[in-house]
mmCIF file with all atom_site columns, C-alpha atoms in Angstrom:
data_model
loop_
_atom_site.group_PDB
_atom_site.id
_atom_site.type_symbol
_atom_site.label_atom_id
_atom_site.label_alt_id
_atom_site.label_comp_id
_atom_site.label_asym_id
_atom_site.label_entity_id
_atom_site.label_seq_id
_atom_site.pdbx_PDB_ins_code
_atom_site.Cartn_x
_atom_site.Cartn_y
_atom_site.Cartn_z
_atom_site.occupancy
_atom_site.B_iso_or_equiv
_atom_site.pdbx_formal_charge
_atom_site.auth_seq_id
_atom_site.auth_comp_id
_atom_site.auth_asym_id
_atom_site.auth_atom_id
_atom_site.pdbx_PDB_model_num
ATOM 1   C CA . UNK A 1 1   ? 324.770 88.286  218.422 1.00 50.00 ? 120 UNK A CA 1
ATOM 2   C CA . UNK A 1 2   ? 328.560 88.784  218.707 1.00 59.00 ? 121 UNK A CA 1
ATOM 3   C CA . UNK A 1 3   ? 330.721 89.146  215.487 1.00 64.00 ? 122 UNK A CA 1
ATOM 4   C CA . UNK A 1 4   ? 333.634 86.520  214.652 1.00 65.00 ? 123 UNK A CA 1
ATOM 5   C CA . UNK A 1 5   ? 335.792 89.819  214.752 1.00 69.00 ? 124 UNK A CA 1
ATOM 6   C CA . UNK A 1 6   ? 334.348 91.122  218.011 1.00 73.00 ? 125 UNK A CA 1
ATOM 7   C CA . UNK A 1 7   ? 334.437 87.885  219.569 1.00 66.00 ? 126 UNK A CA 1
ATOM 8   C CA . UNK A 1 8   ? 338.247 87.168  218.952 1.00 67.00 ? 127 UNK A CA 1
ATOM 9   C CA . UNK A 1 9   ? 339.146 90.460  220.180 1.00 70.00 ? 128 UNK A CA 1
ATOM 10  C CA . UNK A 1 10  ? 337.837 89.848  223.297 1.00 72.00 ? 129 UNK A CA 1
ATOM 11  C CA . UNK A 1 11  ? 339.466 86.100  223.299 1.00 78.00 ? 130 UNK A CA 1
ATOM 12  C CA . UNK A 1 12  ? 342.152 85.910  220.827 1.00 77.00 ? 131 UNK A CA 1
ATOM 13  C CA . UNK A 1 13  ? 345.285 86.203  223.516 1.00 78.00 ? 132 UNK A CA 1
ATOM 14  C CA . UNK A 1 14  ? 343.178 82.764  225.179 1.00 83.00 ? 133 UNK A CA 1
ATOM 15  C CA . UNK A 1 15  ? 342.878 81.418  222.049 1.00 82.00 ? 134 UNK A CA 1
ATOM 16  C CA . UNK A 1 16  ? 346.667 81.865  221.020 1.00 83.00 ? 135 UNK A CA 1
ATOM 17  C CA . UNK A 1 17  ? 348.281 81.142  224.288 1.00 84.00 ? 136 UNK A CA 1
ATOM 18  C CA . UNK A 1 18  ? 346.421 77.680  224.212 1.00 89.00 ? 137 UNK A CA 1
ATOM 19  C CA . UNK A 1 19  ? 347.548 76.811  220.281 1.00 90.00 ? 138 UNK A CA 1
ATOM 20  C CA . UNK A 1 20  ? 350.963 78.342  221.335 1.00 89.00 ? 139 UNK A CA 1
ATOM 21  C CA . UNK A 1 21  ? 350.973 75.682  224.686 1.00 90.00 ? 140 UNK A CA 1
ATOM 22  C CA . UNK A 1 22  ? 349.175 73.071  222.088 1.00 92.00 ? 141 UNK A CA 1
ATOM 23  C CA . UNK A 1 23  ? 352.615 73.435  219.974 1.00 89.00 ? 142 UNK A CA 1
ATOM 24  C CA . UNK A 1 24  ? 355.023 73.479  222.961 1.00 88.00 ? 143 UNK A CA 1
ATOM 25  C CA . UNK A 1 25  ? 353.509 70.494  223.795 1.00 87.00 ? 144 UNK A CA 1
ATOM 26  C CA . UNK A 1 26  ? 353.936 68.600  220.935 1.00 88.00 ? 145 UNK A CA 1
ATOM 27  C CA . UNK A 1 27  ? 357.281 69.879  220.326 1.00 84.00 ? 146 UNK A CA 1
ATOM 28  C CA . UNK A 1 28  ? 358.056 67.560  223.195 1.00 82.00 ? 147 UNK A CA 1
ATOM 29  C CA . UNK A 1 29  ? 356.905 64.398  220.981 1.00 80.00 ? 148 UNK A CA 1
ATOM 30  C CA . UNK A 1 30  ? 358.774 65.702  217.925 1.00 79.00 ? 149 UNK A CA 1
ATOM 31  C CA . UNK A 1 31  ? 362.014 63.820  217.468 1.00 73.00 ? 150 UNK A CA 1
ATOM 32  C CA . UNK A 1 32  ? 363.850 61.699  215.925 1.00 69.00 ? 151 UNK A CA 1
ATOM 33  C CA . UNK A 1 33  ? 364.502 59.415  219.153 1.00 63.00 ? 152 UNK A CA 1
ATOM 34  C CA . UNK A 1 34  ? 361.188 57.591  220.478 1.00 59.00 ? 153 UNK A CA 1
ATOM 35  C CA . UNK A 1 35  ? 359.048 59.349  223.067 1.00 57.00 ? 154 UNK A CA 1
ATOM 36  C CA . UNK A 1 36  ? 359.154 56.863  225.967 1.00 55.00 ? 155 UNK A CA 1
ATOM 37  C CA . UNK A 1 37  ? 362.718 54.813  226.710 1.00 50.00 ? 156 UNK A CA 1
ATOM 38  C CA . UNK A 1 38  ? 364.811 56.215  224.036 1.00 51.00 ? 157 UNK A CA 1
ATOM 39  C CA . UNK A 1 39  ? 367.862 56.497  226.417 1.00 52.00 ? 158 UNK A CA 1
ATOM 40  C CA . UNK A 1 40  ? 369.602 54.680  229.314 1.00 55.00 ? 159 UNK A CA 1
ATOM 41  C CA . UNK A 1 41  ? 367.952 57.203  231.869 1.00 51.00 ? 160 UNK A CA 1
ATOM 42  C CA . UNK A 1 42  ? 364.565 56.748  230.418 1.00 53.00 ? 161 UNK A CA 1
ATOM 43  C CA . UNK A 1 43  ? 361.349 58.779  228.965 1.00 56.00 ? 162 UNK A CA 1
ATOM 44  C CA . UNK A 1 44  ? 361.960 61.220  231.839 1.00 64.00 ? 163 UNK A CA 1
ATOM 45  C CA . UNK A 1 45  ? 365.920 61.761  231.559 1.00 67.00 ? 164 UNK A CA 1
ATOM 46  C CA . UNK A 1 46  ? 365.816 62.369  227.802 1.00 68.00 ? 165 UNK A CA 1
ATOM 47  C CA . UNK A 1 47  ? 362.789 64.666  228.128 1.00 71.00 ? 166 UNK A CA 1
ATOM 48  C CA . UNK A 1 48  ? 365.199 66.453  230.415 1.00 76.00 ? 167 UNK A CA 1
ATOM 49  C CA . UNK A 1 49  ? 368.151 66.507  228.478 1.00 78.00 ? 168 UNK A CA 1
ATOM 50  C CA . UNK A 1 50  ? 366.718 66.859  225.283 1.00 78.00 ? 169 UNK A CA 1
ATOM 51  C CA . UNK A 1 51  ? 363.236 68.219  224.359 1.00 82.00 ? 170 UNK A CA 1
ATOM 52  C CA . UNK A 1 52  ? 361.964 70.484  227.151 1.00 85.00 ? 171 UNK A CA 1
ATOM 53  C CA . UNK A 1 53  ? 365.523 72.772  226.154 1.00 87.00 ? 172 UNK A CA 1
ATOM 54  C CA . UNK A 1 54  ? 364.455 72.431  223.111 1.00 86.00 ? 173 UNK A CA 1
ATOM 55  C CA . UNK A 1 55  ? 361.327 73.426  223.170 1.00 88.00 ? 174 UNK A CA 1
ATOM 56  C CA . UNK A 1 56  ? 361.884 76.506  225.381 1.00 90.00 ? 175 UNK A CA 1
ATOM 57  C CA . UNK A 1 57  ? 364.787 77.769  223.309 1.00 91.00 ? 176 UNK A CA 1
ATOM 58  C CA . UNK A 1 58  ? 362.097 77.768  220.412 1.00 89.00 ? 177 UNK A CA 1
ATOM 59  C CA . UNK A 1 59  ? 359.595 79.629  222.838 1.00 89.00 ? 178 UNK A CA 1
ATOM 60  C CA . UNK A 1 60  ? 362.062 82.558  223.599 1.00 91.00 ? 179 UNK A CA 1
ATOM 61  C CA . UNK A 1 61  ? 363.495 82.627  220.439 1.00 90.00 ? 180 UNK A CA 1
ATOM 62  C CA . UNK A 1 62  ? 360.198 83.124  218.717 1.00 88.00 ? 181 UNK A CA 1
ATOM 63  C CA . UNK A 1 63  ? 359.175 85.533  221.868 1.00 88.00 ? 182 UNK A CA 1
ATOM 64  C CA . UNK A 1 64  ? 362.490 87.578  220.640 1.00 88.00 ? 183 UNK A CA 1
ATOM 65  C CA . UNK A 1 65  ? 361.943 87.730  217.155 1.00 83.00 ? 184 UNK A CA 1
ATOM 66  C CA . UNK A 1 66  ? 358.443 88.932  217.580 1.00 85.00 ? 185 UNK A CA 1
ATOM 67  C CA . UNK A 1 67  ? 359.643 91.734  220.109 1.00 87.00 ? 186 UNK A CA 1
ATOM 68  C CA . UNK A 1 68  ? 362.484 92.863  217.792 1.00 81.00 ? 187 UNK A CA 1
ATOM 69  C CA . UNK A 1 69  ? 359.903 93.342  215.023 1.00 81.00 ? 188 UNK A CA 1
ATOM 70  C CA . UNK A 1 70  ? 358.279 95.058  217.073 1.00 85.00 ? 189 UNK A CA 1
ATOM 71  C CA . UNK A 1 71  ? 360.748 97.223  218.218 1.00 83.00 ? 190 UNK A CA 1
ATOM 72  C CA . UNK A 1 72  ? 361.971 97.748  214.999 1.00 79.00 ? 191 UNK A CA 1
ATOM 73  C CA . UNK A 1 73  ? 358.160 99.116  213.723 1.00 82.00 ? 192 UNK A CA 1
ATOM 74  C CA . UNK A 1 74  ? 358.267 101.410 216.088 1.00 82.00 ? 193 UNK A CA 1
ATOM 75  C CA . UNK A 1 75  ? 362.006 102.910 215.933 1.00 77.00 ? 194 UNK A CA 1
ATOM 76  C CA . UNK A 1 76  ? 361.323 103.226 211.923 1.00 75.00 ? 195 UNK A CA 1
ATOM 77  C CA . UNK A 1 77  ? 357.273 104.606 212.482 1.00 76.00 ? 196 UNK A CA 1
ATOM 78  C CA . UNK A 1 78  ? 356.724 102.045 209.463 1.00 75.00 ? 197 UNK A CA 1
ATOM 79  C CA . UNK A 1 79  ? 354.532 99.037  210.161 1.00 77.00 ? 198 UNK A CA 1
ATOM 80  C CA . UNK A 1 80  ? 356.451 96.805  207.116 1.00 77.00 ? 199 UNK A CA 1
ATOM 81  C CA . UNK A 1 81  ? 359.808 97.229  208.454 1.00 76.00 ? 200 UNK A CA 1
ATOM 82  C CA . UNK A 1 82  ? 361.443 94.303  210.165 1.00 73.00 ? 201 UNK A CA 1
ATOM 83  C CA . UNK A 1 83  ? 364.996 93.003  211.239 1.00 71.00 ? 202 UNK A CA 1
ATOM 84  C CA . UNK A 1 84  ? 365.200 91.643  207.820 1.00 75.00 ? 203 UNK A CA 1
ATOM 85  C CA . UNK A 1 85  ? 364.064 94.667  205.575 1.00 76.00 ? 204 UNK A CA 1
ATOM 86  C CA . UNK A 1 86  ? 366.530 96.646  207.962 1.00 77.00 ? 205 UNK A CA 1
ATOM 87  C CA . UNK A 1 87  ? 369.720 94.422  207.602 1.00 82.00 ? 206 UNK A CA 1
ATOM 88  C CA . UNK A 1 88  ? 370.085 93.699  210.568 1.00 85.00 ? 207 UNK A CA 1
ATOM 89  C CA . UNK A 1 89  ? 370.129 89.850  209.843 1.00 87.00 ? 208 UNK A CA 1
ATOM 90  C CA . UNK A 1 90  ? 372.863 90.874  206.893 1.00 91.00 ? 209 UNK A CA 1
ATOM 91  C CA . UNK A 1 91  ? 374.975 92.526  209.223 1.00 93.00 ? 210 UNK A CA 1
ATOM 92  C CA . UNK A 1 92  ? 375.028 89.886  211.885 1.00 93.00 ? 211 UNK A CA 1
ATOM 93  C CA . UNK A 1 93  ? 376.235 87.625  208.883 1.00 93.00 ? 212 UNK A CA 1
ATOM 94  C CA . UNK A 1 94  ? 378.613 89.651  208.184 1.00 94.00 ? 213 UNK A CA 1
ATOM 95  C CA . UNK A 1 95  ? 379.867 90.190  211.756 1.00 94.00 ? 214 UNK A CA 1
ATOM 96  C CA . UNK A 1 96  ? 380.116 86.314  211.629 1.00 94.00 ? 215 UNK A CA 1
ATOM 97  C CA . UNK A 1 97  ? 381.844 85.825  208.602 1.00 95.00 ? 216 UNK A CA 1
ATOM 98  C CA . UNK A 1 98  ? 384.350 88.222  209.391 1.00 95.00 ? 217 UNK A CA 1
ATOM 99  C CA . UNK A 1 99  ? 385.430 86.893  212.621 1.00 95.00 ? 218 UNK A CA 1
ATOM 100 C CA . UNK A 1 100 ? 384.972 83.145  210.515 1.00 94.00 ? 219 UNK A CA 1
ATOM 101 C CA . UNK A 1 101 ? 387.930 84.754  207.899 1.00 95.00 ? 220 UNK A CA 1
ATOM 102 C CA . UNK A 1 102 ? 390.168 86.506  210.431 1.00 95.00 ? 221 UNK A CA 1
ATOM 103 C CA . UNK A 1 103 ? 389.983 84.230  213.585 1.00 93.00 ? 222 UNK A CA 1
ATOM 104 C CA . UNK A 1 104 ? 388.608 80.521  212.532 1.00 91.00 ? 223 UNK A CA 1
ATOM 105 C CA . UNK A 1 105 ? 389.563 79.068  215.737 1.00 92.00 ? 224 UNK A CA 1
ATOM 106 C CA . UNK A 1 106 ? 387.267 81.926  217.531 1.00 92.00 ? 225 UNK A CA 1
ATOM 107 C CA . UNK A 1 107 ? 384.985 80.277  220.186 1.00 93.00 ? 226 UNK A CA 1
ATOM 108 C CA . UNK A 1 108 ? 381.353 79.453  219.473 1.00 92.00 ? 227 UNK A CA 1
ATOM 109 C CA . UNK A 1 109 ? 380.418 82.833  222.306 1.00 93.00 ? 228 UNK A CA 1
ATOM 110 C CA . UNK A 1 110 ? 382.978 84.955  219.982 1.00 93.00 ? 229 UNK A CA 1
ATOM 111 C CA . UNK A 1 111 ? 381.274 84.609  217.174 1.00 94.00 ? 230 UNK A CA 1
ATOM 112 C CA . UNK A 1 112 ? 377.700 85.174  218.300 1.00 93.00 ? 231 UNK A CA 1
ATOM 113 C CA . UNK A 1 113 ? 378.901 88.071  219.955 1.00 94.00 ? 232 UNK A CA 1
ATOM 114 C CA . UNK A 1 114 ? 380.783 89.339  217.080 1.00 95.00 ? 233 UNK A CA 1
ATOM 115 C CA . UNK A 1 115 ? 377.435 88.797  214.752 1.00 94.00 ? 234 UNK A CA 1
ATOM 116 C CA . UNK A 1 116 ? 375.752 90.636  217.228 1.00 93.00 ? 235 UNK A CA 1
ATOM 117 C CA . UNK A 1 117 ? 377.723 93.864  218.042 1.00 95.00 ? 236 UNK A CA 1
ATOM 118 C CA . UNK A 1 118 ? 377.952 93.638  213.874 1.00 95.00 ? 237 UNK A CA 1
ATOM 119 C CA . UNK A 1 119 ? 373.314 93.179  213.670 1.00 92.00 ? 238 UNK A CA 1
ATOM 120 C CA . UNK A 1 120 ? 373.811 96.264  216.328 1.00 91.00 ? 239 UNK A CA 1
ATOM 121 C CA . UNK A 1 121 ? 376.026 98.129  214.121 1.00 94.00 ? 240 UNK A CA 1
ATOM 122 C CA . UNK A 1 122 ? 374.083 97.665  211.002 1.00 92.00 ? 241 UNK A CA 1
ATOM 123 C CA . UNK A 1 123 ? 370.931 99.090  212.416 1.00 86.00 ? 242 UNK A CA 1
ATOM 124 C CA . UNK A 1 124 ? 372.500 101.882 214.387 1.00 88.00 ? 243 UNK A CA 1
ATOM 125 C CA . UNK A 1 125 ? 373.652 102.555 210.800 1.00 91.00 ? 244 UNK A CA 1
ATOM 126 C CA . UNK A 1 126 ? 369.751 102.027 209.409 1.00 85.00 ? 245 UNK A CA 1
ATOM 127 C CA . UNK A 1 127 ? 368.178 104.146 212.116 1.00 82.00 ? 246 UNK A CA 1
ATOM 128 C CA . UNK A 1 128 ? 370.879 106.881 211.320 1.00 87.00 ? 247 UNK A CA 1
ATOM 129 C CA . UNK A 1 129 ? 369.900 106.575 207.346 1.00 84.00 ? 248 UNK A CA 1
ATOM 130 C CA . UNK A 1 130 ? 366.471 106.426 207.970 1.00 78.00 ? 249 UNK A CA 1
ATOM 131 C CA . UNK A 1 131 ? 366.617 109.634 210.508 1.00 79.00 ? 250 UNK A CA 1
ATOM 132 C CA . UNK A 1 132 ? 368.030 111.956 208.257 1.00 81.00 ? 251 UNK A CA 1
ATOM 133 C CA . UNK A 1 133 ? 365.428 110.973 205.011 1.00 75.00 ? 252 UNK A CA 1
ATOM 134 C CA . UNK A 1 134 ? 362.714 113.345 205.123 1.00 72.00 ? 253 UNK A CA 1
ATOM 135 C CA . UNK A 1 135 ? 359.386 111.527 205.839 1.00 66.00 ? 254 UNK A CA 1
ATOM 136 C CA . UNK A 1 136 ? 356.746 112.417 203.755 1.00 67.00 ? 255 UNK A CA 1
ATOM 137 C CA . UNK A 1 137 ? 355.242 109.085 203.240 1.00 59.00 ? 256 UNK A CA 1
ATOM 138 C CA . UNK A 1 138 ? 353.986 106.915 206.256 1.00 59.00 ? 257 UNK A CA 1
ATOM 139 C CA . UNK A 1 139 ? 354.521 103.600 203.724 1.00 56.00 ? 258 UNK A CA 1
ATOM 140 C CA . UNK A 1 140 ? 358.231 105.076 202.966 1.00 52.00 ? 259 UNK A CA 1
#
């Protein structure tokens, strides 16, 4: 008999693409407008206009955040670390904050761009503080 353990190895990217198409798909139904005929177009326009963005711009932004961790694990050899615990999410806020004190009228595409040179910037500057501390503790 197969293990619980053994047996979602074997299946467990099956099982999560299907709970992770399960959620896309009721992401669609999610709203504060009514599923069917909630504008002039009708169910399929505002589907169009609307959810299915949506609900793809959650997809890839989730898909990004997982790969950043990810990336981040491996740049720091420490499986805890994370965009967070690295400030790189601090540093984008600051990038953004900056630009919101010395340029208000900056476009929307400024400032994300200015939060993100500023999230690239602040883990440059992690990576470089975490390269020249002597690692003698895998959990450090």
């Amino acid at each position: 008999m197969i293990g619980f353990q053994t047996w979602f190895a074997r299946r467990g990217l099956v099982v999560l693409a299907a709970l992770t198409l399960a959620a896309g798909v009721a992401s669609l139904f999610i709203g504060a407008g009514g599923a069917v005929g909630a504008s002039p177009d009708g169910e399929v326009g505002y589907f169009l206009t609307s959810r299915v963005p949506r609900t793809i711009a959650l997809l890839l932004a989730g898909t990004a955040m997982a790969l950043s961790g990810m990336i981040m694990q491996m740049l720091a050899r420490n499986r805890f670390a994370e965009p967070s615990t690295a400030g790189t999410i601090d540093s984008a806020t600051l990038g953004v904050l900056i630009v919101m004190i010395f340029a208000p009228g900056m476009p929307v595409l400024g400032k994300m761009a200015a939060g993100t040179v500023a999230a690239l910037v602040g883990t440059a500057l992690f990576m470089l503080i975490l390269r020249r501390m002597p690692m003698r503790d895998p959990l450090m």
